Amino acid sequence: MTIEDVRARCLELPFVTEDSPFGPDYVTFRVAGKIFVCLPLARPTLFTAKCAPERAEALREAYAGIVPAWHWNKRHWNDVSLEADVPEALAVELIDHAYAQTLRGLPLRLRREIADGVCPGDEKKPAVAHNKAGKTPLSR
C-alpha cells in the first residue's frame, strides 16, 4: 500500500474533503470539517489516523508499525507505517475506523444528513481542495 492508495481510500468515503491546513507538506482528509487521516508528505511511508483509545493501545501492542502519532493527541491518534508489519487490509480498515470515529463525534444533525446522503455543512466547499496552480496536494 502507498500513500496514493491511502488517499484513494479516503476519497472513496462519503463527503470527504482533502486539504493542506498545515502547509504543503501535509495532506488531511476531513468529513464535515473534522480531520480523520493525515498524510505527512515528508514521510511517505506512513499515515496518521484517528482511533478509539482502547483500540489504539491494543494495536500498538500488536504491531510494531503502529505507534502513537507524533504531534497529535497520542490517546486518539496513531501513526501507521506502510513498510512495517501492518497488513494492507488492516491499514484500509484503520482508515474506515478513523472515518467512523469522526462521524461518531459529529452532532446528530450532521450524522443524519450524511446518513441521508446530504452533504453536511457548506455545500459550496469543493470535494478536493486545489492550490492556485489548480493542482491537488499530491499532484506535485
CSV table of N, CA and C in Angstrom, one decimal:
chain,number,residue,atom,x,y,z
A,1,MET,N,0.9,-1.2,0.0
A,1,MET,CA,0.0,0.0,0.0
A,1,MET,C,0.9,1.2,0.0
A,2,THR,N,0.5,2.3,-0.8
A,2,THR,CA,1.2,3.5,-0.9
A,2,THR,C,0.3,4.7,-0.3
A,3,ILE,N,1.0,5.9,-0.2
A,3,ILE,CA,0.1,7.0,0.2
A,3,ILE,C,-0.9,7.3,-0.8
A,4,GLU,N,-0.7,7.0,-2.1
A,4,GLU,CA,-1.7,7.3,-3.1
A,4,GLU,C,-2.9,6.3,-2.9
A,5,ASP,N,-2.6,5.1,-2.4
A,5,ASP,CA,-3.7,4.2,-2.1
A,5,ASP,C,-4.5,4.7,-0.9
A,6,VAL,N,-3.8,5.2,0.1
A,6,VAL,CA,-4.4,5.8,1.3
A,6,VAL,C,-5.3,6.9,0.9
A,7,ARG,N,-4.8,7.8,0.0
A,7,ARG,CA,-5.5,9.0,-0.4
A,7,ARG,C,-6.8,8.5,-1.2
A,8,ALA,N,-6.6,7.5,-2.1
A,8,ALA,CA,-7.7,7.0,-2.9
A,8,ALA,C,-8.8,6.4,-1.9
A,9,ARG,N,-8.4,5.7,-0.9
A,9,ARG,CA,-9.4,5.1,0.0
A,9,ARG,C,-10.2,6.2,0.8
A,10,CYS,N,-9.4,7.2,1.2
A,10,CYS,CA,-10.1,8.3,2.0
A,10,CYS,C,-11.1,9.0,1.1
A,11,LEU,N,-10.7,9.2,-0.2
A,11,LEU,CA,-11.6,10.0,-1.1
A,11,LEU,C,-12.8,9.1,-1.6
A,12,GLU,N,-12.8,7.8,-1.4
A,12,GLU,CA,-13.9,6.9,-1.7
A,12,GLU,C,-15.0,7.1,-0.7
A,13,LEU,N,-14.7,7.5,0.5
A,13,LEU,CA,-15.7,7.6,1.6
A,13,LEU,C,-16.6,8.8,1.4
A,14,PRO,N,-17.9,8.8,1.8
A,14,PRO,CA,-18.8,9.8,1.5
A,14,PRO,C,-18.4,11.2,2.1
A,15,PHE,N,-18.5,12.2,1.3
A,15,PHE,CA,-18.4,13.6,1.7
A,15,PHE,C,-17.0,13.9,2.3
A,16,VAL,N,-16.0,13.3,1.9
A,16,VAL,CA,-14.6,13.5,2.3
A,16,VAL,C,-14.0,14.7,1.5
A,17,THR,N,-13.4,15.6,2.2
A,17,THR,CA,-12.6,16.7,1.5
A,17,THR,C,-11.1,16.5,1.8
A,18,GLU,N,-10.3,17.1,1.0
A,18,GLU,CA,-8.9,17.0,1.1
A,18,GLU,C,-8.3,18.4,1.1
A,19,ASP,N,-7.4,18.7,2.1
A,19,ASP,CA,-6.8,20.0,2.1
A,19,ASP,C,-5.4,19.9,2.7
A,20,SER,N,-4.7,21.1,2.8
A,20,SER,CA,-3.4,21.1,3.4
A,20,SER,C,-3.4,22.3,4.4
A,21,PRO,N,-4.0,22.2,5.6
A,21,PRO,CA,-4.1,23.3,6.5
A,21,PRO,C,-2.8,23.5,7.3
A,22,PHE,N,-1.9,22.6,7.3
A,22,PHE,CA,-0.6,22.7,8.0
A,22,PHE,C,0.5,23.0,7.0
A,23,GLY,N,0.2,23.4,5.8
A,23,GLY,CA,1.3,23.7,4.8
A,23,GLY,C,1.3,22.6,3.8
A,24,PRO,N,2.2,22.8,2.8
A,24,PRO,CA,2.2,21.9,1.6
A,24,PRO,C,2.8,20.5,2.0
A,25,ASP,N,3.4,20.3,3.1
A,25,ASP,CA,4.0,19.1,3.5
A,25,ASP,C,3.0,18.1,4.1
A,26,TYR,N,1.7,18.5,4.3
A,26,TYR,CA,0.7,17.7,5.0
A,26,TYR,C,-0.6,17.7,4.2
A,27,VAL,N,-1.2,16.6,4.0
A,27,VAL,CA,-2.5,16.5,3.4
A,27,VAL,C,-3.4,15.9,4.4
A,28,THR,N,-4.5,16.5,4.6
A,28,THR,CA,-5.5,16.0,5.6
A,28,THR,C,-6.8,15.6,4.8
A,29,PHE,N,-7.5,14.7,5.4
A,29,PHE,CA,-8.8,14.3,4.9
A,29,PHE,C,-9.8,14.5,6.0
A,30,ARG,N,-10.9,15.1,5.6
A,30,ARG,CA,-12.0,15.5,6.6
A,30,ARG,C,-13.3,15.0,6.2
A,31,VAL,N,-14.2,14.9,7.2
A,31,VAL,CA,-15.6,14.7,6.9
A,31,VAL,C,-16.3,15.8,7.8
A,32,ALA,N,-17.2,16.5,7.3
A,32,ALA,CA,-17.9,17.6,8.0
A,32,ALA,C,-16.9,18.5,8.7
A,33,GLY,N,-15.7,18.8,8.0
A,33,GLY,CA,-14.7,19.7,8.6
A,33,GLY,C,-13.8,19.1,9.6
A,34,LYS,N,-14.0,17.9,10.0
A,34,LYS,CA,-13.2,17.2,11.0
A,34,LYS,C,-12.2,16.3,10.4
A,35,ILE,N,-10.9,16.4,10.8
A,35,ILE,CA,-9.8,15.6,10.2
A,35,ILE,C,-10.0,14.1,10.8
A,36,PHE,N,-9.7,13.2,9.9
A,36,PHE,CA,-9.7,11.8,10.3
A,36,PHE,C,-8.4,11.1,9.9
A,37,VAL,N,-7.8,11.5,8.8
A,37,VAL,CA,-6.5,11.0,8.4
A,37,VAL,C,-5.6,12.1,7.9
A,38,CYS,N,-4.3,12.0,8.2
A,38,CYS,CA,-3.3,13.0,7.8
A,38,CYS,C,-2.1,12.3,7.1
A,39,LEU,N,-1.7,12.8,6.0
A,39,LEU,CA,-0.5,12.2,5.3
A,39,LEU,C,0.6,13.2,5.4
A,40,PRO,N,1.7,12.9,6.1
A,40,PRO,CA,2.9,13.8,6.1
A,40,PRO,C,3.7,13.4,4.9
A,41,LEU,N,3.7,14.3,3.9
A,41,LEU,CA,4.4,14.0,2.6
A,41,LEU,C,5.9,13.8,2.8
A,42,ALA,N,6.5,14.4,3.8
A,42,ALA,CA,7.9,14.2,4.0
A,42,ALA,C,8.2,12.8,4.5
A,43,ARG,N,7.2,12.1,5.0
A,43,ARG,CA,7.3,10.7,5.4
A,43,ARG,C,6.3,9.8,4.7
A,44,PRO,N,6.6,9.6,3.4
A,44,PRO,CA,5.5,8.9,2.5
A,44,PRO,C,5.3,7.5,2.8
A,45,THR,N,5.9,6.9,3.9
A,45,THR,CA,5.6,5.5,4.2
A,45,THR,C,4.7,5.4,5.4
A,46,LEU,N,4.1,6.5,5.8
A,46,LEU,CA,3.1,6.3,6.9
A,46,LEU,C,2.0,7.3,6.8
A,47,PHE,N,0.9,7.0,7.5
A,47,PHE,CA,-0.2,8.0,7.7
A,47,PHE,C,-0.6,8.0,9.1
A,48,THR,N,-1.3,9.1,9.5
A,48,THR,CA,-1.8,9.3,10.8
A,48,THR,C,-3.3,9.2,10.8
A,49,ALA,N,-3.8,8.4,11.7
A,49,ALA,CA,-5.3,8.1,11.7
A,49,ALA,C,-5.9,8.2,13.1
A,50,LYS,N,-7.1,8.7,13.1
A,50,LYS,CA,-7.8,8.8,14.4
A,50,LYS,C,-8.2,7.3,14.8
A,51,CYS,N,-8.3,7.1,16.1
A,51,CYS,CA,-8.6,5.7,16.6
A,51,CYS,C,-9.2,5.8,18.0
A,52,ALA,N,-10.1,4.9,18.2
A,52,ALA,CA,-10.7,4.8,19.6
A,52,ALA,C,-9.5,4.5,20.5
A,53,PRO,N,-9.5,5.1,21.7
A,53,PRO,CA,-8.4,5.0,22.6
A,53,PRO,C,-8.0,3.5,23.0
A,54,GLU,N,-9.0,2.7,23.3
A,54,GLU,CA,-8.8,1.3,23.7
A,54,GLU,C,-8.2,0.5,22.6
A,55,ARG,N,-8.7,0.8,21.4
A,55,ARG,CA,-8.2,0.1,20.2
A,55,ARG,C,-6.8,0.5,19.8
A,56,ALA,N,-6.6,1.8,20.0
A,56,ALA,CA,-5.2,2.4,19.7
A,56,ALA,C,-4.2,1.7,20.5
A,57,GLU,N,-4.4,1.5,21.8
A,57,GLU,CA,-3.5,0.8,22.7
A,57,GLU,C,-3.3,-0.6,22.3
A,58,ALA,N,-4.3,-1.4,22.0
A,58,ALA,CA,-4.2,-2.8,21.6
A,58,ALA,C,-3.4,-2.9,20.3
A,59,LEU,N,-3.7,-2.0,19.3
A,59,LEU,CA,-3.0,-2.0,18.0
A,59,LEU,C,-1.5,-1.8,18.2
A,60,ARG,N,-1.1,-0.8,19.1
A,60,ARG,CA,0.3,-0.5,19.4
A,60,ARG,C,1.0,-1.7,20.0
A,61,GLU,N,0.3,-2.5,20.8
A,61,GLU,CA,0.9,-3.7,21.4
A,61,GLU,C,1.0,-4.8,20.4
A,62,ALA,N,0.2,-4.9,19.4
A,62,ALA,CA,0.2,-6.0,18.5
A,62,ALA,C,1.1,-5.8,17.2
A,63,TYR,N,1.3,-4.5,16.9
A,63,TYR,CA,2.0,-4.2,15.7
A,63,TYR,C,3.1,-3.2,15.9
A,64,ALA,N,4.4,-3.5,15.5
A,64,ALA,CA,5.5,-2.6,15.7
A,64,ALA,C,5.3,-1.4,14.8
A,65,GLY,N,4.5,-1.5,13.7
A,65,GLY,CA,4.3,-0.4,12.7
A,65,GLY,C,3.2,0.5,13.1
A,66,ILE,N,2.6,0.4,14.3
A,66,ILE,CA,1.6,1.3,14.8
A,66,ILE,C,2.1,1.9,16.1
A,67,VAL,N,2.3,3.2,16.1
A,67,VAL,CA,2.8,3.9,17.2
A,67,VAL,C,2.0,5.2,17.5
A,68,PRO,N,2.1,5.7,18.7
A,68,PRO,CA,1.4,7.0,19.0
A,68,PRO,C,1.8,8.1,18.0
A,69,ALA,N,0.9,8.8,17.5
A,69,ALA,CA,1.1,9.8,16.5
A,69,ALA,C,2.0,11.0,17.0
A,70,TRP,N,2.9,11.4,16.2
A,70,TRP,CA,3.8,12.5,16.5
A,70,TRP,C,3.0,13.8,16.3
A,71,HIS,N,3.0,14.7,17.3
A,71,HIS,CA,2.3,16.0,17.2
A,71,HIS,C,0.8,15.9,17.2
A,72,TRP,N,0.2,14.8,17.6
A,72,TRP,CA,-1.2,14.6,17.7
A,72,TRP,C,-1.5,14.1,19.1
A,73,ASN,N,-2.8,14.1,19.5
A,73,ASN,CA,-3.2,13.6,20.8
A,73,ASN,C,-2.9,12.1,20.7
A,74,LYS,N,-1.9,11.6,21.5
A,74,LYS,CA,-1.5,10.3,21.4
A,74,LYS,C,-2.5,9.3,21.9
A,75,ARG,N,-3.5,9.7,22.6
A,75,ARG,CA,-4.6,8.8,23.1
A,75,ARG,C,-5.5,8.4,21.9
A,76,HIS,N,-5.7,9.4,21.0
A,76,HIS,CA,-6.7,9.2,19.9
A,76,HIS,C,-6.1,9.0,18.5
A,77,TRP,N,-4.8,9.2,18.4
A,77,TRP,CA,-4.2,9.2,17.0
A,77,TRP,C,-3.0,8.2,17.0
A,78,ASN,N,-2.9,7.5,15.9
A,78,ASN,CA,-1.8,6.6,15.6
A,78,ASN,C,-1.1,6.9,14.3
A,79,ASP,N,0.2,6.7,14.3
A,79,ASP,CA,1.0,6.7,13.0
A,79,ASP,C,1.0,5.3,12.6
A,80,VAL,N,0.7,5.0,11.3
A,80,VAL,CA,0.6,3.7,10.8
A,80,VAL,C,1.6,3.6,9.7
A,81,SER,N,2.6,2.7,9.9
A,81,SER,CA,3.7,2.5,8.9
A,81,SER,C,3.2,1.6,7.8
A,82,LEU,N,3.5,2.0,6.5
A,82,LEU,CA,3.1,1.2,5.4
A,82,LEU,C,4.2,0.3,5.0
A,83,GLU,N,5.4,0.4,5.7
A,83,GLU,CA,6.5,-0.5,5.4
A,83,GLU,C,6.7,-1.6,6.5
A,84,ALA,N,6.0,-1.5,7.5
A,84,ALA,CA,6.2,-2.4,8.7
A,84,ALA,C,5.3,-3.6,8.6
A,85,ASP,N,4.9,-4.1,9.7
A,85,ASP,CA,4.2,-5.4,9.8
A,85,ASP,C,2.6,-5.2,9.8
A,86,VAL,N,2.2,-4.0,9.3
A,86,VAL,CA,0.7,-3.8,9.3
A,86,VAL,C,0.2,-4.3,7.9
A,87,PRO,N,-0.7,-5.3,8.0
A,87,PRO,CA,-1.2,-5.8,6.7
A,87,PRO,C,-2.1,-4.7,6.0
A,88,GLU,N,-2.1,-4.8,4.7
A,88,GLU,CA,-2.8,-3.8,3.9
A,88,GLU,C,-4.3,-3.8,4.2
A,89,ALA,N,-4.9,-4.9,4.5
A,89,ALA,CA,-6.3,-5.0,4.8
A,89,ALA,C,-6.5,-4.2,6.1
A,90,LEU,N,-5.6,-4.4,7.1
A,90,LEU,CA,-5.7,-3.6,8.4
A,90,LEU,C,-5.6,-2.1,8.1
A,91,ALA,N,-4.7,-1.7,7.3
A,91,ALA,CA,-4.5,-0.3,7.0
A,91,ALA,C,-5.8,0.3,6.4
A,92,VAL,N,-6.4,-0.4,5.5
A,92,VAL,CA,-7.7,0.1,4.9
A,92,VAL,C,-8.7,0.1,6.0
A,93,GLU,N,-8.8,-0.9,6.9
A,93,GLU,CA,-9.8,-0.9,7.9
A,93,GLU,C,-9.6,0.2,8.9
A,94,LEU,N,-8.3,0.6,9.2
A,94,LEU,CA,-8.0,1.7,10.1
A,94,LEU,C,-8.4,3.0,9.5
A,95,ILE,N,-8.4,3.2,8.2
A,95,ILE,CA,-8.9,4.4,7.5
A,95,ILE,C,-10.4,4.4,7.7
A,96,ASP,N,-11.1,3.3,7.5
A,96,ASP,CA,-12.5,3.3,7.7
A,96,ASP,C,-12.9,3.5,9.2
A,97,HIS,N,-12.1,3.0,10.1
A,97,HIS,CA,-12.4,3.2,11.5
A,97,HIS,C,-12.2,4.6,11.9
A,98,ALA,N,-11.2,5.3,11.3
A,98,ALA,CA,-10.9,6.7,11.6
A,98,ALA,C,-12.1,7.5,11.1
A,99,TYR,N,-12.6,7.2,10.0
A,99,TYR,CA,-13.8,7.9,9.4
A,99,TYR,C,-15.0,7.7,10.3
A,100,ALA,N,-15.2,6.4,10.7
A,100,ALA,CA,-16.4,6.1,11.6
A,100,ALA,C,-16.2,6.8,13.0
A,101,GLN,N,-15.0,6.9,13.5
A,101,GLN,CA,-14.8,7.5,14.8
A,101,GLN,C,-15.1,9.0,14.7
A,102,THR,N,-14.7,9.6,13.6
A,102,THR,CA,-15.0,11.0,13.3
A,102,THR,C,-16.5,11.3,13.2
A,103,LEU,N,-17.2,10.4,12.5
A,103,LEU,CA,-18.6,10.5,12.3
A,103,LEU,C,-19.3,10.5,13.7
A,104,ARG,N,-18.9,9.6,14.6
A,104,ARG,CA,-19.5,9.4,15.9
A,104,ARG,C,-19.4,10.7,16.7
A,105,GLY,N,-18.4,11.5,16.5
A,105,GLY,CA,-18.2,12.7,17.2
A,105,GLY,C,-19.0,13.9,16.7
A,106,LEU,N,-19.6,13.7,15.5
A,106,LEU,CA,-20.4,14.8,15.0
A,106,LEU,C,-21.7,15.0,15.6
A,107,PRO,N,-22.3,16.2,15.6
A,107,PRO,CA,-23.6,16.4,16.1
A,107,PRO,C,-24.6,15.5,15.3
A,108,LEU,N,-25.7,15.1,16.0
A,108,LEU,CA,-26.7,14.2,15.5
A,108,LEU,C,-27.2,14.8,14.1
A,109,ARG,N,-27.5,16.1,14.0
A,109,ARG,CA,-28.0,16.6,12.8
A,109,ARG,C,-27.1,16.3,11.6
A,110,LEU,N,-25.8,16.5,11.8
A,110,LEU,CA,-24.8,16.2,10.7
A,110,LEU,C,-24.8,14.7,10.4
A,111,ARG,N,-24.8,13.9,11.4
A,111,ARG,CA,-24.8,12.4,11.2
A,111,ARG,C,-26.0,12.0,10.4
A,112,ARG,N,-27.2,12.6,10.7
A,112,ARG,CA,-28.4,12.3,9.9
A,112,ARG,C,-28.3,12.8,8.5
A,113,GLU,N,-27.7,14.0,8.3
A,113,GLU,CA,-27.5,14.5,6.9
A,113,GLU,C,-26.7,13.5,6.1
A,114,ILE,N,-25.6,13.1,6.7
A,114,ILE,CA,-24.7,12.1,6.0
A,114,ILE,C,-25.4,10.8,5.7
A,115,ALA,N,-26.1,10.3,6.7
A,115,ALA,CA,-26.9,9.0,6.5
A,115,ALA,C,-27.9,9.2,5.4
A,116,ASP,N,-28.5,10.4,5.2
A,116,ASP,CA,-29.5,10.6,4.2
A,116,ASP,C,-28.9,11.0,2.9
A,117,GLY,N,-27.5,11.0,2.8
A,117,GLY,CA,-26.8,11.3,1.6
A,117,GLY,C,-26.8,12.8,1.2
A,118,VAL,N,-26.9,13.6,2.2
A,118,VAL,CA,-26.9,15.1,2.1
A,118,VAL,C,-25.5,15.6,2.5
A,119,CYS,N,-24.8,16.4,1.7
A,119,CYS,CA,-23.5,16.9,2.1
A,119,CYS,C,-23.7,17.8,3.3
A,120,PRO,N,-23.0,17.5,4.4
A,120,PRO,CA,-23.1,18.3,5.6
A,120,PRO,C,-22.4,19.6,5.5
A,121,GLY,N,-22.8,20.6,6.2
A,121,GLY,CA,-22.2,21.9,6.3
A,121,GLY,C,-22.2,22.7,5.0
A,122,ASP,N,-21.2,23.3,4.6
A,122,ASP,CA,-21.1,24.2,3.5
A,122,ASP,C,-21.1,23.4,2.2
A,123,GLU,N,-22.1,23.4,1.5
A,123,GLU,CA,-22.2,22.6,0.2
A,123,GLU,C,-21.4,23.2,-0.9
A,124,LYS,N,-20.9,24.5,-0.7
A,124,LYS,CA,-20.1,25.1,-1.7
A,124,LYS,C,-18.7,24.7,-1.7
A,125,LYS,N,-18.3,24.0,-0.6
A,125,LYS,CA,-16.9,23.6,-0.5
A,125,LYS,C,-16.6,22.5,-1.4
A,126,PRO,N,-15.5,22.6,-2.2
A,126,PRO,CA,-15.2,21.5,-3.2
A,126,PRO,C,-14.8,20.2,-2.5
A,127,ALA,N,-15.0,19.1,-3.2
A,127,ALA,CA,-14.7,17.8,-2.7
A,127,ALA,C,-13.2,17.6,-2.5
A,128,VAL,N,-12.4,18.3,-3.4
A,128,VAL,CA,-10.9,18.2,-3.3
A,128,VAL,C,-10.4,19.6,-3.3
A,129,ALA,N,-9.6,20.0,-2.4
A,129,ALA,CA,-9.1,21.4,-2.4
A,129,ALA,C,-7.9,21.4,-3.4
A,130,HIS,N,-7.9,22.5,-4.1
A,130,HIS,CA,-6.8,22.7,-5.1
A,130,HIS,C,-6.0,24.0,-4.7
A,131,ASN,N,-4.7,24.0,-5.1
A,131,ASN,CA,-4.0,25.2,-4.8
A,131,ASN,C,-4.2,26.2,-6.0
A,132,LYS,N,-3.5,27.3,-6.0
A,132,LYS,CA,-3.7,28.3,-7.0
A,132,LYS,C,-3.3,27.8,-8.4
A,133,ALA,N,-2.4,26.8,-8.5
A,133,ALA,CA,-2.0,26.3,-9.8
A,133,ALA,C,-3.0,25.3,-10.3
A,134,GLY,N,-4.0,25.0,-9.5
A,134,GLY,CA,-5.0,24.0,-9.9
A,134,GLY,C,-4.7,22.6,-9.6
A,135,LYS,N,-3.7,22.4,-8.8
A,135,LYS,CA,-3.2,21.0,-8.5
A,135,LYS,C,-3.7,20.6,-7.1
A,136,THR,N,-3.9,19.3,-6.9
A,136,THR,CA,-4.2,18.8,-5.6
A,136,THR,C,-2.9,18.7,-4.9
A,137,PRO,N,-2.9,18.6,-3.5
A,137,PRO,CA,-1.7,18.5,-2.8
A,137,PRO,C,-0.7,17.3,-3.2
A,138,LEU,N,-1.3,16.2,-3.7
A,138,LEU,CA,-0.4,15.1,-4.0
A,138,LEU,C,0.1,15.2,-5.5
A,139,SER,N,-0.4,16.1,-6.3
A,139,SER,CA,0.0,16.1,-7.7
A,139,SER,C,1.1,17.1,-7.9
A,140,ARG,N,2.2,16.9,-7.2
A,140,ARG,CA,3.4,17.7,-7.4
A,140,ARG,C,4.2,17.3,-8.5
